[in-house]
mmCIF file with all atom_site columns, C-alpha atoms in Angstrom:
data_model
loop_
_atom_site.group_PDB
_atom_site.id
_atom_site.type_symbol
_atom_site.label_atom_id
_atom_site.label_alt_id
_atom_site.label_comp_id
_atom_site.label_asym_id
_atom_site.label_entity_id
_atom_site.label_seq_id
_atom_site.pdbx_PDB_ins_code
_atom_site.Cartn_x
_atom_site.Cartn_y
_atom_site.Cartn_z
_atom_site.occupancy
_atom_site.B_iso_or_equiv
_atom_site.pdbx_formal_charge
_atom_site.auth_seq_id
_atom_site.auth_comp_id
_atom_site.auth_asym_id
_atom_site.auth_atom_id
_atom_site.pdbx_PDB_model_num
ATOM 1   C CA . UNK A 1 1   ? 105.297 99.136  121.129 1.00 86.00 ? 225 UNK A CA 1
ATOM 2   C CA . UNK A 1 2   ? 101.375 99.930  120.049 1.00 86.00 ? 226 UNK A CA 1
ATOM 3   C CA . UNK A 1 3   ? 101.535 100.381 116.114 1.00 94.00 ? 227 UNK A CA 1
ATOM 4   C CA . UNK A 1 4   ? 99.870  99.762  112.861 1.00 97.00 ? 228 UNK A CA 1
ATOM 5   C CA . UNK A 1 5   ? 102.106 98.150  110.282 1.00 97.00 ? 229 UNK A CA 1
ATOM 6   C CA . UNK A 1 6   ? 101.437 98.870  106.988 1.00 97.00 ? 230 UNK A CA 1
ATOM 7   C CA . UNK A 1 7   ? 103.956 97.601  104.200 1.00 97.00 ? 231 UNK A CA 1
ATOM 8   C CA . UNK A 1 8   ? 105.128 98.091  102.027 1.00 97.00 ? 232 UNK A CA 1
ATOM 9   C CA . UNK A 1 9   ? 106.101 101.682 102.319 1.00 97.00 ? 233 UNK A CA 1
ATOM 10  C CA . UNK A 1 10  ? 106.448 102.388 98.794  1.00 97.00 ? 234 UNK A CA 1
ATOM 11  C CA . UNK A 1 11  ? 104.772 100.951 95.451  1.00 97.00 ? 235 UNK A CA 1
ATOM 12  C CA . UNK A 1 12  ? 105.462 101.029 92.215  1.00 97.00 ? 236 UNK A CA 1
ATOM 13  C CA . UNK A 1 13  ? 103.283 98.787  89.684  1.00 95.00 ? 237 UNK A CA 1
ATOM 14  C CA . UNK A 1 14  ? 101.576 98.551  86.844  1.00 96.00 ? 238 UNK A CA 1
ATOM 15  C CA . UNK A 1 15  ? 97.945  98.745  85.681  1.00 97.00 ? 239 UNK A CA 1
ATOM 16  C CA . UNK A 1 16  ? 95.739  95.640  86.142  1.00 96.00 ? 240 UNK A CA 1
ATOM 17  C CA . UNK A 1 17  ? 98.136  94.118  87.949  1.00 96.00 ? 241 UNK A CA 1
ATOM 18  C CA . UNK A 1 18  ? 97.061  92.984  91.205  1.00 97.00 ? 242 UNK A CA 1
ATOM 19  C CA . UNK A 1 19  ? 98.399  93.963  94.613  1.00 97.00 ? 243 UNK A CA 1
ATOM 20  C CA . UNK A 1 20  ? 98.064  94.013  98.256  1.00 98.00 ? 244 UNK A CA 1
ATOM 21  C CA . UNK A 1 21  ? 98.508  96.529  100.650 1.00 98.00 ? 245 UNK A CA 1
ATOM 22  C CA . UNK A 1 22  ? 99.100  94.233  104.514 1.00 98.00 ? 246 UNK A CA 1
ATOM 23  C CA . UNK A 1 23  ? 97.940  95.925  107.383 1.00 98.00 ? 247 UNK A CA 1
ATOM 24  C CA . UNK A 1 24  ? 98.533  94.945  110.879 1.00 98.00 ? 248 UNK A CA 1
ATOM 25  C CA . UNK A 1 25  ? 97.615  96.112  114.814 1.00 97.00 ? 249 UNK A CA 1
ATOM 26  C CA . UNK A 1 26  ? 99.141  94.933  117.485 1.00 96.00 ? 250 UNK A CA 1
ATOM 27  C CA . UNK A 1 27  ? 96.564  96.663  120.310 1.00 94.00 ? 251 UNK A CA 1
ATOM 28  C CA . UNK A 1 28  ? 93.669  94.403  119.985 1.00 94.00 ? 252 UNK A CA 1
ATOM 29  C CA . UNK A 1 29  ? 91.743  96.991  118.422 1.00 94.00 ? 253 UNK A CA 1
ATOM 30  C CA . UNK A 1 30  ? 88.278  95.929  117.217 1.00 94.00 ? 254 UNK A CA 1
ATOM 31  C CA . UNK A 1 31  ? 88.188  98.707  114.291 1.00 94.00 ? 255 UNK A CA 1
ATOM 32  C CA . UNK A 1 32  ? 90.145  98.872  111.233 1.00 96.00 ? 256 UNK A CA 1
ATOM 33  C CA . UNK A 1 33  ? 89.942  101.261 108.205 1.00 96.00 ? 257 UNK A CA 1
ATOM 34  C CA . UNK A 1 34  ? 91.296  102.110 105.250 1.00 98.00 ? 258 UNK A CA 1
ATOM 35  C CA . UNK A 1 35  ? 91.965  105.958 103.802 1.00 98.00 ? 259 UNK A CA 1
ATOM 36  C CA . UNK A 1 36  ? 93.276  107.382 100.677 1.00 98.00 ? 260 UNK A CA 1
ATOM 37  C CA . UNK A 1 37  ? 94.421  110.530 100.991 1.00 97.00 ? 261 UNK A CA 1
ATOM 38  C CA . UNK A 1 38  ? 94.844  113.060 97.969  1.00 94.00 ? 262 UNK A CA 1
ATOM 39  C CA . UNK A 1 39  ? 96.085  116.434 97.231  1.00 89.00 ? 263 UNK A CA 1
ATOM 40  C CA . UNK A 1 40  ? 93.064  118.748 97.547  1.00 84.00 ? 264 UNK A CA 1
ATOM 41  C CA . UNK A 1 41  ? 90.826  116.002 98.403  1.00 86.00 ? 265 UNK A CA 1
ATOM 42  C CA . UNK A 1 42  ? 92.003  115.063 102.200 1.00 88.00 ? 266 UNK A CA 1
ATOM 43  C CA . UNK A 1 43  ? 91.680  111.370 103.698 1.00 94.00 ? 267 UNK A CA 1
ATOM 44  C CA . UNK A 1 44  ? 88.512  109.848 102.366 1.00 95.00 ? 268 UNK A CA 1
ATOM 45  C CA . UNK A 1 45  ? 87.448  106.518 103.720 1.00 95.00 ? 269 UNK A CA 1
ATOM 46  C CA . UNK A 1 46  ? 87.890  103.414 101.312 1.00 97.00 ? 270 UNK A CA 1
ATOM 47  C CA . UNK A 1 47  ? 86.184  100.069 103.785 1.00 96.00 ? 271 UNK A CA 1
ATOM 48  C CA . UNK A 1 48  ? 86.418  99.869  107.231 1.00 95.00 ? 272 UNK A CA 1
ATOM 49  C CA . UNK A 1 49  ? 85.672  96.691  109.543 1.00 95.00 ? 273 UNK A CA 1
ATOM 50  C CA . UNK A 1 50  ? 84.109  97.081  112.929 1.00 93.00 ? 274 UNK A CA 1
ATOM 51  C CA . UNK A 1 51  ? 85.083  93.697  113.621 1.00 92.00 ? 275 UNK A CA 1
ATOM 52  C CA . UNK A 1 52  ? 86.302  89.914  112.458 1.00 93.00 ? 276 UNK A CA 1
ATOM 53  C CA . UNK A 1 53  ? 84.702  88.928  109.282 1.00 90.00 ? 277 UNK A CA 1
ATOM 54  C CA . UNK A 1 54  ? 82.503  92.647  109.693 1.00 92.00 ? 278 UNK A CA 1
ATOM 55  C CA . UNK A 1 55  ? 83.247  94.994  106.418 1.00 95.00 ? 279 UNK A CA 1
ATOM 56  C CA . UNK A 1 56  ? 81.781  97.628  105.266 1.00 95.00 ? 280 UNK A CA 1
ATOM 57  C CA . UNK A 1 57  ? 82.352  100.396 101.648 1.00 95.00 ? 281 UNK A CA 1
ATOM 58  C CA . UNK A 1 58  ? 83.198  103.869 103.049 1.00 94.00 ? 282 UNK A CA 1
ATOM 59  C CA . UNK A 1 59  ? 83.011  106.769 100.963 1.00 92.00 ? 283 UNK A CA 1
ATOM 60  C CA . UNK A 1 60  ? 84.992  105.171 98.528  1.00 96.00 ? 284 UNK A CA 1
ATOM 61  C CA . UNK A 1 61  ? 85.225  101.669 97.469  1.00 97.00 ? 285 UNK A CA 1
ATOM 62  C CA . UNK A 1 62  ? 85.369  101.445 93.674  1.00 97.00 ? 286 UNK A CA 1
ATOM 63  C CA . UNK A 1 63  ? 88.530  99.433  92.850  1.00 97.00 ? 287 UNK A CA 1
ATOM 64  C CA . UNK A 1 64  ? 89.380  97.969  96.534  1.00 98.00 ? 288 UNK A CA 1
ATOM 65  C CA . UNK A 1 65  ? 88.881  94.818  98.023  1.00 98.00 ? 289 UNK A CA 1
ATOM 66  C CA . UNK A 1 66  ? 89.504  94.219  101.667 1.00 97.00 ? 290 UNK A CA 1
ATOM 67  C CA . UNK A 1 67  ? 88.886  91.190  103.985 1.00 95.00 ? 291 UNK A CA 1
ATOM 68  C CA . UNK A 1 68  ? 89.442  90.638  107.898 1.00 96.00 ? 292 UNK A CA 1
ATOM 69  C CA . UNK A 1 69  ? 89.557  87.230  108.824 1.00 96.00 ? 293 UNK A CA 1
ATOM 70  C CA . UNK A 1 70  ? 91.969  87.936  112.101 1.00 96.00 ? 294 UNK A CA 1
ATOM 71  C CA . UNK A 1 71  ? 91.532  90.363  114.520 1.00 96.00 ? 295 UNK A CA 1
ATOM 72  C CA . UNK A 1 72  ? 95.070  92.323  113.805 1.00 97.00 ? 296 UNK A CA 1
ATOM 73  C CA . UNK A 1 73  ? 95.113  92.145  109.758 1.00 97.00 ? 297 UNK A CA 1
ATOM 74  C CA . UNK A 1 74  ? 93.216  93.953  107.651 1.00 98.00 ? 298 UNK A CA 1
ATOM 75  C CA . UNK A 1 75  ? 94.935  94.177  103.779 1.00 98.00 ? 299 UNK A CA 1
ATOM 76  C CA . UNK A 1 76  ? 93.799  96.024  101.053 1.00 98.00 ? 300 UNK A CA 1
ATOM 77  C CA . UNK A 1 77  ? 93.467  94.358  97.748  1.00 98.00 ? 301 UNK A CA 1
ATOM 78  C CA . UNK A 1 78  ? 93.419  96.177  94.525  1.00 97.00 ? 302 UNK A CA 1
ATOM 79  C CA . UNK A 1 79  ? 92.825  93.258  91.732  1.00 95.00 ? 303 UNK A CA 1
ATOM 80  C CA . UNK A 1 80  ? 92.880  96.023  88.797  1.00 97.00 ? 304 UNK A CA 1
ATOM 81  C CA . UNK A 1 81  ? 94.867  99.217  89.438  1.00 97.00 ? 305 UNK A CA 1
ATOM 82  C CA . UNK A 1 82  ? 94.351  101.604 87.355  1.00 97.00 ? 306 UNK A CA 1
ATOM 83  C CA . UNK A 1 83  ? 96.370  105.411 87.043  1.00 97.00 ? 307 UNK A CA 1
ATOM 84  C CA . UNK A 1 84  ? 93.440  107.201 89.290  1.00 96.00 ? 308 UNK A CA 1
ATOM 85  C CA . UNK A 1 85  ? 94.412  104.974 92.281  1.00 98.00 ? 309 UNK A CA 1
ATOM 86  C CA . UNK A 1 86  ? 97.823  106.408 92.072  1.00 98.00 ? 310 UNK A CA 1
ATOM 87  C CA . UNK A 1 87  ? 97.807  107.775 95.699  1.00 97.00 ? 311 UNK A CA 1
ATOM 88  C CA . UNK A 1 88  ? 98.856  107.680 99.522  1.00 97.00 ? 312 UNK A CA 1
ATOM 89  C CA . UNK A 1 89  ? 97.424  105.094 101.650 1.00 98.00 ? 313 UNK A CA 1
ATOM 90  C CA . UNK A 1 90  ? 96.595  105.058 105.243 1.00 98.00 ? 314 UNK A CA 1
ATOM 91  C CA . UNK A 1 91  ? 95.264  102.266 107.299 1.00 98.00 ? 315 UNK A CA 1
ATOM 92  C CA . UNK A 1 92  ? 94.181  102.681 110.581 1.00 97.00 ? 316 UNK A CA 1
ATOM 93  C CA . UNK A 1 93  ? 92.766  101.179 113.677 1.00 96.00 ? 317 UNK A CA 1
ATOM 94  C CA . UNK A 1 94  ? 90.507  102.304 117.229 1.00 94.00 ? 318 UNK A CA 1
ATOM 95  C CA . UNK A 1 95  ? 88.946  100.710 120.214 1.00 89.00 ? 319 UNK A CA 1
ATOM 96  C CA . UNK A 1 96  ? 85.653  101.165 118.642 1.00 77.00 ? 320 UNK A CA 1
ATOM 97  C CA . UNK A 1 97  ? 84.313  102.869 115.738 1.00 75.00 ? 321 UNK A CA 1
ATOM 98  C CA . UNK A 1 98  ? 86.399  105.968 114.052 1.00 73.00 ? 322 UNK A CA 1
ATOM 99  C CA . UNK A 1 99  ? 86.969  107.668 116.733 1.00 78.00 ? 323 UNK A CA 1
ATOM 100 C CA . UNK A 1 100 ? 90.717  108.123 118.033 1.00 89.00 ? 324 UNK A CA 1
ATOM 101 C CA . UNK A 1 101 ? 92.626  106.775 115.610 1.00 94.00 ? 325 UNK A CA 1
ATOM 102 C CA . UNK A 1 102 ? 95.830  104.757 115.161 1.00 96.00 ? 326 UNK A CA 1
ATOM 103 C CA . UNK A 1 103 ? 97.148  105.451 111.789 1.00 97.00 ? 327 UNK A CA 1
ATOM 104 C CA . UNK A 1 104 ? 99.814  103.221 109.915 1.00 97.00 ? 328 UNK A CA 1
ATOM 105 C CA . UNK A 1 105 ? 102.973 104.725 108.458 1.00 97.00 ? 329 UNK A CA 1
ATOM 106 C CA . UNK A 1 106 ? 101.128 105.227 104.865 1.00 97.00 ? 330 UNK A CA 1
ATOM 107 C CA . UNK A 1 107 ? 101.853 103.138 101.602 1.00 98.00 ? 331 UNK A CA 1
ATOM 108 C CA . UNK A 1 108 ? 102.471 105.540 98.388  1.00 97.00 ? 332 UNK A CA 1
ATOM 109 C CA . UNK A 1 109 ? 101.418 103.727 95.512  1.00 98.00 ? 333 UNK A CA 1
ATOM 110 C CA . UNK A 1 110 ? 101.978 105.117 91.792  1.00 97.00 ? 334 UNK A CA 1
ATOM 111 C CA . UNK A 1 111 ? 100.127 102.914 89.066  1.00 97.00 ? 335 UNK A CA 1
ATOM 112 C CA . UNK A 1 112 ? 101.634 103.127 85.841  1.00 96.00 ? 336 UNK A CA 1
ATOM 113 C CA . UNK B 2 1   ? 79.348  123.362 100.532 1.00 62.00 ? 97  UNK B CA 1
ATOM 114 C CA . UNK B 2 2   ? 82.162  120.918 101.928 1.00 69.00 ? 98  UNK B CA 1
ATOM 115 C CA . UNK B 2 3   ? 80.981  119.045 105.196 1.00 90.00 ? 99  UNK B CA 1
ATOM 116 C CA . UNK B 2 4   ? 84.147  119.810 106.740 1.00 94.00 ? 100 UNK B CA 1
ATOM 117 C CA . UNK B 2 5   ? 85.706  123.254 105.536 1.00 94.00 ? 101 UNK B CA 1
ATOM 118 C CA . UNK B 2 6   ? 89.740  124.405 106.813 1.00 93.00 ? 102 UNK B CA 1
ATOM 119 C CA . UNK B 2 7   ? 91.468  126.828 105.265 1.00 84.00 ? 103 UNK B CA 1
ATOM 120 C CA . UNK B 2 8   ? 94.656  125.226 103.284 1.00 78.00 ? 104 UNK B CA 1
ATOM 121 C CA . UNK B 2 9   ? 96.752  127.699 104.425 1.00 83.00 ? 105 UNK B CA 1
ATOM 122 C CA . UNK B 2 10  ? 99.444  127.832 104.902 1.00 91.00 ? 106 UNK B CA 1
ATOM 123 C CA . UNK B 2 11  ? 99.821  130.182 107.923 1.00 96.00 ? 107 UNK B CA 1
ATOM 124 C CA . UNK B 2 12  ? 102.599 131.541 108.707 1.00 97.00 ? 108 UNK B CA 1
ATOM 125 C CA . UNK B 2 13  ? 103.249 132.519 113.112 1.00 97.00 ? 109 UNK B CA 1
ATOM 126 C CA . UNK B 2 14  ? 106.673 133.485 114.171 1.00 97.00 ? 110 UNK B CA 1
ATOM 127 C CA . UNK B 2 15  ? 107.925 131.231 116.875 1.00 98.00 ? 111 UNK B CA 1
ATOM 128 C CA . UNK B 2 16  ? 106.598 132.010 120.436 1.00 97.00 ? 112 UNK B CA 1
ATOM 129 C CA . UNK B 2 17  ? 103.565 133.531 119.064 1.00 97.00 ? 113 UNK B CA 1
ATOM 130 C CA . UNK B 2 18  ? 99.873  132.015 119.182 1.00 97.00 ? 114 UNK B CA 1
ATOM 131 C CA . UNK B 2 19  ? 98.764  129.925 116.063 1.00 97.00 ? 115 UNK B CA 1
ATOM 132 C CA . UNK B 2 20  ? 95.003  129.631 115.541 1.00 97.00 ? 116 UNK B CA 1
ATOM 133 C CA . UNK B 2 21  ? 93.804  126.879 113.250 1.00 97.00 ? 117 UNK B CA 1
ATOM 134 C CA . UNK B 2 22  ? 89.760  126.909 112.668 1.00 96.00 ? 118 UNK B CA 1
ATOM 135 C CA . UNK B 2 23  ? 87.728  124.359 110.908 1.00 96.00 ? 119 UNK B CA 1
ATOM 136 C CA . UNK B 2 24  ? 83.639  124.828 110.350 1.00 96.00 ? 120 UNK B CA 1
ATOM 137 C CA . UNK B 2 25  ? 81.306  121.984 109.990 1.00 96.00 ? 121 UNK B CA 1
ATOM 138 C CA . UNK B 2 26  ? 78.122  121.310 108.151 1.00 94.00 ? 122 UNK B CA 1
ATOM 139 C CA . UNK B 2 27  ? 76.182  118.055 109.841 1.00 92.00 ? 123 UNK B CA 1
ATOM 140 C CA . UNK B 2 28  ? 74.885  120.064 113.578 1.00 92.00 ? 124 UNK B CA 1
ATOM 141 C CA . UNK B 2 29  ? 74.053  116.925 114.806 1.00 91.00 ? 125 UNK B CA 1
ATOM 142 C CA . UNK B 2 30  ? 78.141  115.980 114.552 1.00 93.00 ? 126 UNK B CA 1
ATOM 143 C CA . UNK B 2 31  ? 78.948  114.893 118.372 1.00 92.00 ? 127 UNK B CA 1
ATOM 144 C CA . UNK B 2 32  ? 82.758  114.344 118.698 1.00 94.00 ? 128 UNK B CA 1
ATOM 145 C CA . UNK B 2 33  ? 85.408  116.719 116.970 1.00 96.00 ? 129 UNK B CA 1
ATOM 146 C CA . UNK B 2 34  ? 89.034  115.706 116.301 1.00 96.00 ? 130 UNK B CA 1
ATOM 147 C CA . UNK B 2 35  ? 92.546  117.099 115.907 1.00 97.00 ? 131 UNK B CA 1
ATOM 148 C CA . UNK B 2 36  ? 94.845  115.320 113.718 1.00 97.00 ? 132 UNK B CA 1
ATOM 149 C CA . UNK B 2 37  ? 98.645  116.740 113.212 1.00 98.00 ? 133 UNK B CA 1
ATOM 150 C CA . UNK B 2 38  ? 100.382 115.504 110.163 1.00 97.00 ? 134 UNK B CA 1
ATOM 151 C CA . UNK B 2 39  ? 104.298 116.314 109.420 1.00 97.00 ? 135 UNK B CA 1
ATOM 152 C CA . UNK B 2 40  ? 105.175 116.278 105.800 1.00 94.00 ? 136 UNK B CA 1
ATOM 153 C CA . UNK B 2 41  ? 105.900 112.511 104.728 1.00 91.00 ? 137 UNK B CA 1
ATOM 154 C CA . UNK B 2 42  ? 103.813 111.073 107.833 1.00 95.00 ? 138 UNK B CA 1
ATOM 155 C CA . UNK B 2 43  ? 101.087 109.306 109.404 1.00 97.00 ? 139 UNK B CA 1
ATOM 156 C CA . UNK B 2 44  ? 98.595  111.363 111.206 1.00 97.00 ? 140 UNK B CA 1
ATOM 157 C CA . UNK B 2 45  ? 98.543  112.064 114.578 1.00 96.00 ? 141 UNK B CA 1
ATOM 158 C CA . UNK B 2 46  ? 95.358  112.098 117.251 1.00 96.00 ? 142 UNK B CA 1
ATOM 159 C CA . UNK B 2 47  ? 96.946  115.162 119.411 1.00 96.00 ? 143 UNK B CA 1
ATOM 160 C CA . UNK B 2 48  ? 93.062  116.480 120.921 1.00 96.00 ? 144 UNK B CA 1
ATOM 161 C CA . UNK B 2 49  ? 89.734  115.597 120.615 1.00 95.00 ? 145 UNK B CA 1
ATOM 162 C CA . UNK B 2 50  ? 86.572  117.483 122.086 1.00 96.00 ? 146 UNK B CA 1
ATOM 163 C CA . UNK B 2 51  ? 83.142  116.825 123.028 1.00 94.00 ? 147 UNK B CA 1
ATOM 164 C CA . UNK B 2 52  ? 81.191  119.618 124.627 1.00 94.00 ? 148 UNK B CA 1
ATOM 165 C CA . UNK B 2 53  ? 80.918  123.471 123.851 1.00 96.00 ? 149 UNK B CA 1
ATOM 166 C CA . UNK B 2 54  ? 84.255  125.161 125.263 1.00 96.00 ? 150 UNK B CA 1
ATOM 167 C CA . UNK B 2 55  ? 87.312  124.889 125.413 1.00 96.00 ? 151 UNK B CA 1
ATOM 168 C CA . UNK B 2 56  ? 89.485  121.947 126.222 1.00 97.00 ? 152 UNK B CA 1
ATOM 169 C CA . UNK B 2 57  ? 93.330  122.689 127.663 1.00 97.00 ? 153 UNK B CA 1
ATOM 170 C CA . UNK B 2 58  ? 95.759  120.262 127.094 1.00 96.00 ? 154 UNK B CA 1
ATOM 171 C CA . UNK B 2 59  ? 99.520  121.742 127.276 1.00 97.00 ? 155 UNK B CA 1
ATOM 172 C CA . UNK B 2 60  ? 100.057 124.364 124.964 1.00 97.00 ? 156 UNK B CA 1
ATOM 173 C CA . UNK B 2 61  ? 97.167  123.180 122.571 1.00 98.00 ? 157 UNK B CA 1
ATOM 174 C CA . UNK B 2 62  ? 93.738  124.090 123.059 1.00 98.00 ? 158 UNK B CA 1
ATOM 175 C CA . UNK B 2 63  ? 90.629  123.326 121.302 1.00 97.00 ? 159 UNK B CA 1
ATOM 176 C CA . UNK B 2 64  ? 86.935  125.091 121.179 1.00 97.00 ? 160 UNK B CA 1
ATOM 177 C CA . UNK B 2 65  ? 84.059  124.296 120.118 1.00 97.00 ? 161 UNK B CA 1
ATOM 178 C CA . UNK B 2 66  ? 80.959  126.217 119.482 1.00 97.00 ? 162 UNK B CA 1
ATOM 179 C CA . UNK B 2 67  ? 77.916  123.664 118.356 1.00 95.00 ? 163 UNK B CA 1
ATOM 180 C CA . UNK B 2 68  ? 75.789  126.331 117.826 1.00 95.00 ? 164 UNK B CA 1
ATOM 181 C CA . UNK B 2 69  ? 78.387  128.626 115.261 1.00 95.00 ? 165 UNK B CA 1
ATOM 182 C CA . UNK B 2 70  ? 79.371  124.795 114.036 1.00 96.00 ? 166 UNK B CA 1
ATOM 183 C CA . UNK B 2 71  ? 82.763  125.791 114.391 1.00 95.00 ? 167 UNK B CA 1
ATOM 184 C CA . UNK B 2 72  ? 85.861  124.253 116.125 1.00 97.00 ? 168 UNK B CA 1
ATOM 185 C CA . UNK B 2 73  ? 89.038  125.624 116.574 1.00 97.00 ? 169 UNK B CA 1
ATOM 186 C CA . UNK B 2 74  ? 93.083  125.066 117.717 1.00 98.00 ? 170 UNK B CA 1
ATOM 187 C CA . UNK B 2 75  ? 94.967  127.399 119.395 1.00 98.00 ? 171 UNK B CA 1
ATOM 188 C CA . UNK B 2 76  ? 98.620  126.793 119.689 1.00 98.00 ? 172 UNK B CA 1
ATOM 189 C CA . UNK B 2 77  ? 100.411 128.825 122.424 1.00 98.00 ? 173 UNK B CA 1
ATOM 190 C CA . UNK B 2 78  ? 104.314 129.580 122.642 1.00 98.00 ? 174 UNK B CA 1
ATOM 191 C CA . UNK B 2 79  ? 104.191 128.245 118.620 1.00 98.00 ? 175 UNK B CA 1
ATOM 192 C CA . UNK B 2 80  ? 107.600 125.871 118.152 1.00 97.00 ? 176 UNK B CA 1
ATOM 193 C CA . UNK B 2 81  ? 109.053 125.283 114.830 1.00 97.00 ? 177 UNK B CA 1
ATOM 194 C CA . UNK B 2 82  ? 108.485 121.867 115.703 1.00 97.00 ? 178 UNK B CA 1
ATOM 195 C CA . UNK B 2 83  ? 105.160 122.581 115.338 1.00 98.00 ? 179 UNK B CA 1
ATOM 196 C CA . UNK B 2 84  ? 105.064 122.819 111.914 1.00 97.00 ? 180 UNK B CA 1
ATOM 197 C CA . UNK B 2 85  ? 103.068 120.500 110.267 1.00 97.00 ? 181 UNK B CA 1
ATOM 198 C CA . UNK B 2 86  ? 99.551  120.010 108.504 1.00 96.00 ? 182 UNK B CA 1
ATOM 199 C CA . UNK B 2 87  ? 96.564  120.431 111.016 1.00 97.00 ? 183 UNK B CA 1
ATOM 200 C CA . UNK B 2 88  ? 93.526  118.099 109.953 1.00 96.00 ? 184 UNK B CA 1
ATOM 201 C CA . UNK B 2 89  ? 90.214  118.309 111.165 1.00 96.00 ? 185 UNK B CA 1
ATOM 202 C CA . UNK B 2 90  ? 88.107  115.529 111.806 1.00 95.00 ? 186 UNK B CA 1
ATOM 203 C CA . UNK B 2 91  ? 84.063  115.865 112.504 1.00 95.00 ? 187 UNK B CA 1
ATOM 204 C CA . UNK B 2 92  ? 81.915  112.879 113.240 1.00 92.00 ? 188 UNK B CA 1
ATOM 205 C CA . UNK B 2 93  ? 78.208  112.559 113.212 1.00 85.00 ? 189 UNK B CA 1
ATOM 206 C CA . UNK B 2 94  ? 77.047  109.181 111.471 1.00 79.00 ? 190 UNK B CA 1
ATOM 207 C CA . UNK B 2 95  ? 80.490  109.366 109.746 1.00 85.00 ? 191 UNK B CA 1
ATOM 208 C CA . UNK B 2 96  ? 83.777  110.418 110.452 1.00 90.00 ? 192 UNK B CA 1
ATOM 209 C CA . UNK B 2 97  ? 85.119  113.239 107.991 1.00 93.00 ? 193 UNK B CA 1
ATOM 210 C CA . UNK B 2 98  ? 88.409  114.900 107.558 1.00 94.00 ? 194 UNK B CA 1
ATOM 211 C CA . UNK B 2 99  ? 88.651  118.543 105.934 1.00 94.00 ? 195 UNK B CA 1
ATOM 212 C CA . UNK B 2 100 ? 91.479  119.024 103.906 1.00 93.00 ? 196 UNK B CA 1
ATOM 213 C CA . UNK B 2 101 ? 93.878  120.241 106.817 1.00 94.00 ? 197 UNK B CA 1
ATOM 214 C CA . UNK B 2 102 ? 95.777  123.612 107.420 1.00 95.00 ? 198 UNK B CA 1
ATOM 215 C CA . UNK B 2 103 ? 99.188  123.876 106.948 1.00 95.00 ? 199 UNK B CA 1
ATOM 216 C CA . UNK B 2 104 ? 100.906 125.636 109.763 1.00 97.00 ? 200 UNK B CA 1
ATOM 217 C CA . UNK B 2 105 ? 104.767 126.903 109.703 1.00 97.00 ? 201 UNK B CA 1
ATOM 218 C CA . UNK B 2 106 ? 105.920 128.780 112.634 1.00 97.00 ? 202 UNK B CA 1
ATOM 219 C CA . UNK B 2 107 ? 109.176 130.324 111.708 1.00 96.00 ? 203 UNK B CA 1
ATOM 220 C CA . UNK B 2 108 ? 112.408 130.811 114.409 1.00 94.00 ? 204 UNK B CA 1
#
């Protein structure tokens, strides 16, 4: 089955406690990018990667680390949370560029 | 002024009747324009996209655009309960951006 797996689902933590958010396509997909997405505020784009080792900051990158070293993985590394990251995460992939895309299931994280 | 404006909603359509969903955009040289549905505690969904002024049929879902009113729209025919979910507009020109989404309930 085509799918983006993001895990883990849920996420409860701390602040400045690092984490990682995994992210993985199974449709050879080319683009990969992360979104936060916030009451009021909508999905906003946090990095995106048009291809291996290609990254780029999206609208929002202040916090976030990402990296994409294979093809189907894409995580999404938060080395300091703090409270205003507290949010629900979406990662997502397409053919090429944002267009038509495959979201993952969505990670909630809640930094304490 | 947002780039990509929706009204939160929600709206409200009794089942079997026609929902219409609109979304306005800022950036007029945005070339491809995107329909997302979300249900509450999900991913979103890609359910139509659009290129060219008009409308595009696909089932009971249709979707208009108007470049020149920088408008796009959703029109949801014989509305379903199951229908009931958050609509999210997505515009791209250099950039792909969401608006906020529409929430839709269609009520039996």
């Amino acid at each position: 089955e085509a799918q983006v797996t993001q895990n883990p689902r849920y996420l409860i933590t701390v602040t400045g406690k690092k984490l990682t958010v995994t992210c993985s396509q199974n449709m050879n997909h080319e683009y990969m990018s992360w979104y936060r997405q916030d009451p009021g505020l909508g999905l906003r784009q946090i990095y995106y990667s048009m291809n291996v080792e290609v990254t780029d900051k999206g609208d929002v990158p202040e916090g976030y680390k990402v990296s994409r070293k294979e093809k189907r993985n894409f995580p999404l590394i938060l080395e300091s949370p703090s409270p205003n990251q507290t949010s629900l995460y979406f990662c997502a992939s397409s053919t090429g560029g944002d267009e038509k895309l495959f979201f993952g299931s969505g990670t909630q994280l809640s930094v304490l | 002024q947002k780039e990509v404006e929706q009204n939160s909603g929600p709206l409200s359509v009794p089942e079997g009747a026609i929902a219409s969903l609109n979304c306005t955009y800022s950036d007029r040289g945005s070339q491809s324009f995107f329909w997302y549905r979300q249900y509450s505690g999900k991913s979103p969904e890609l359910i139509m996209f659009i290129y060219s002024n008009g409308d595009k049929e696909d089932g009971r879902f249709t979707a208009q655009l108007n470049k020149a009113s920088q408008y796009v729209s959703l029109l949801i025919r014989d509305s379903q309960p199951s229908d009931s979910a958050t609509y999210l507009c997505a515009v791209q020109g250099g950039k792909l951006i969401f608006g906020q989404g529409t929430e839709l309930s269609v009520k039996p």
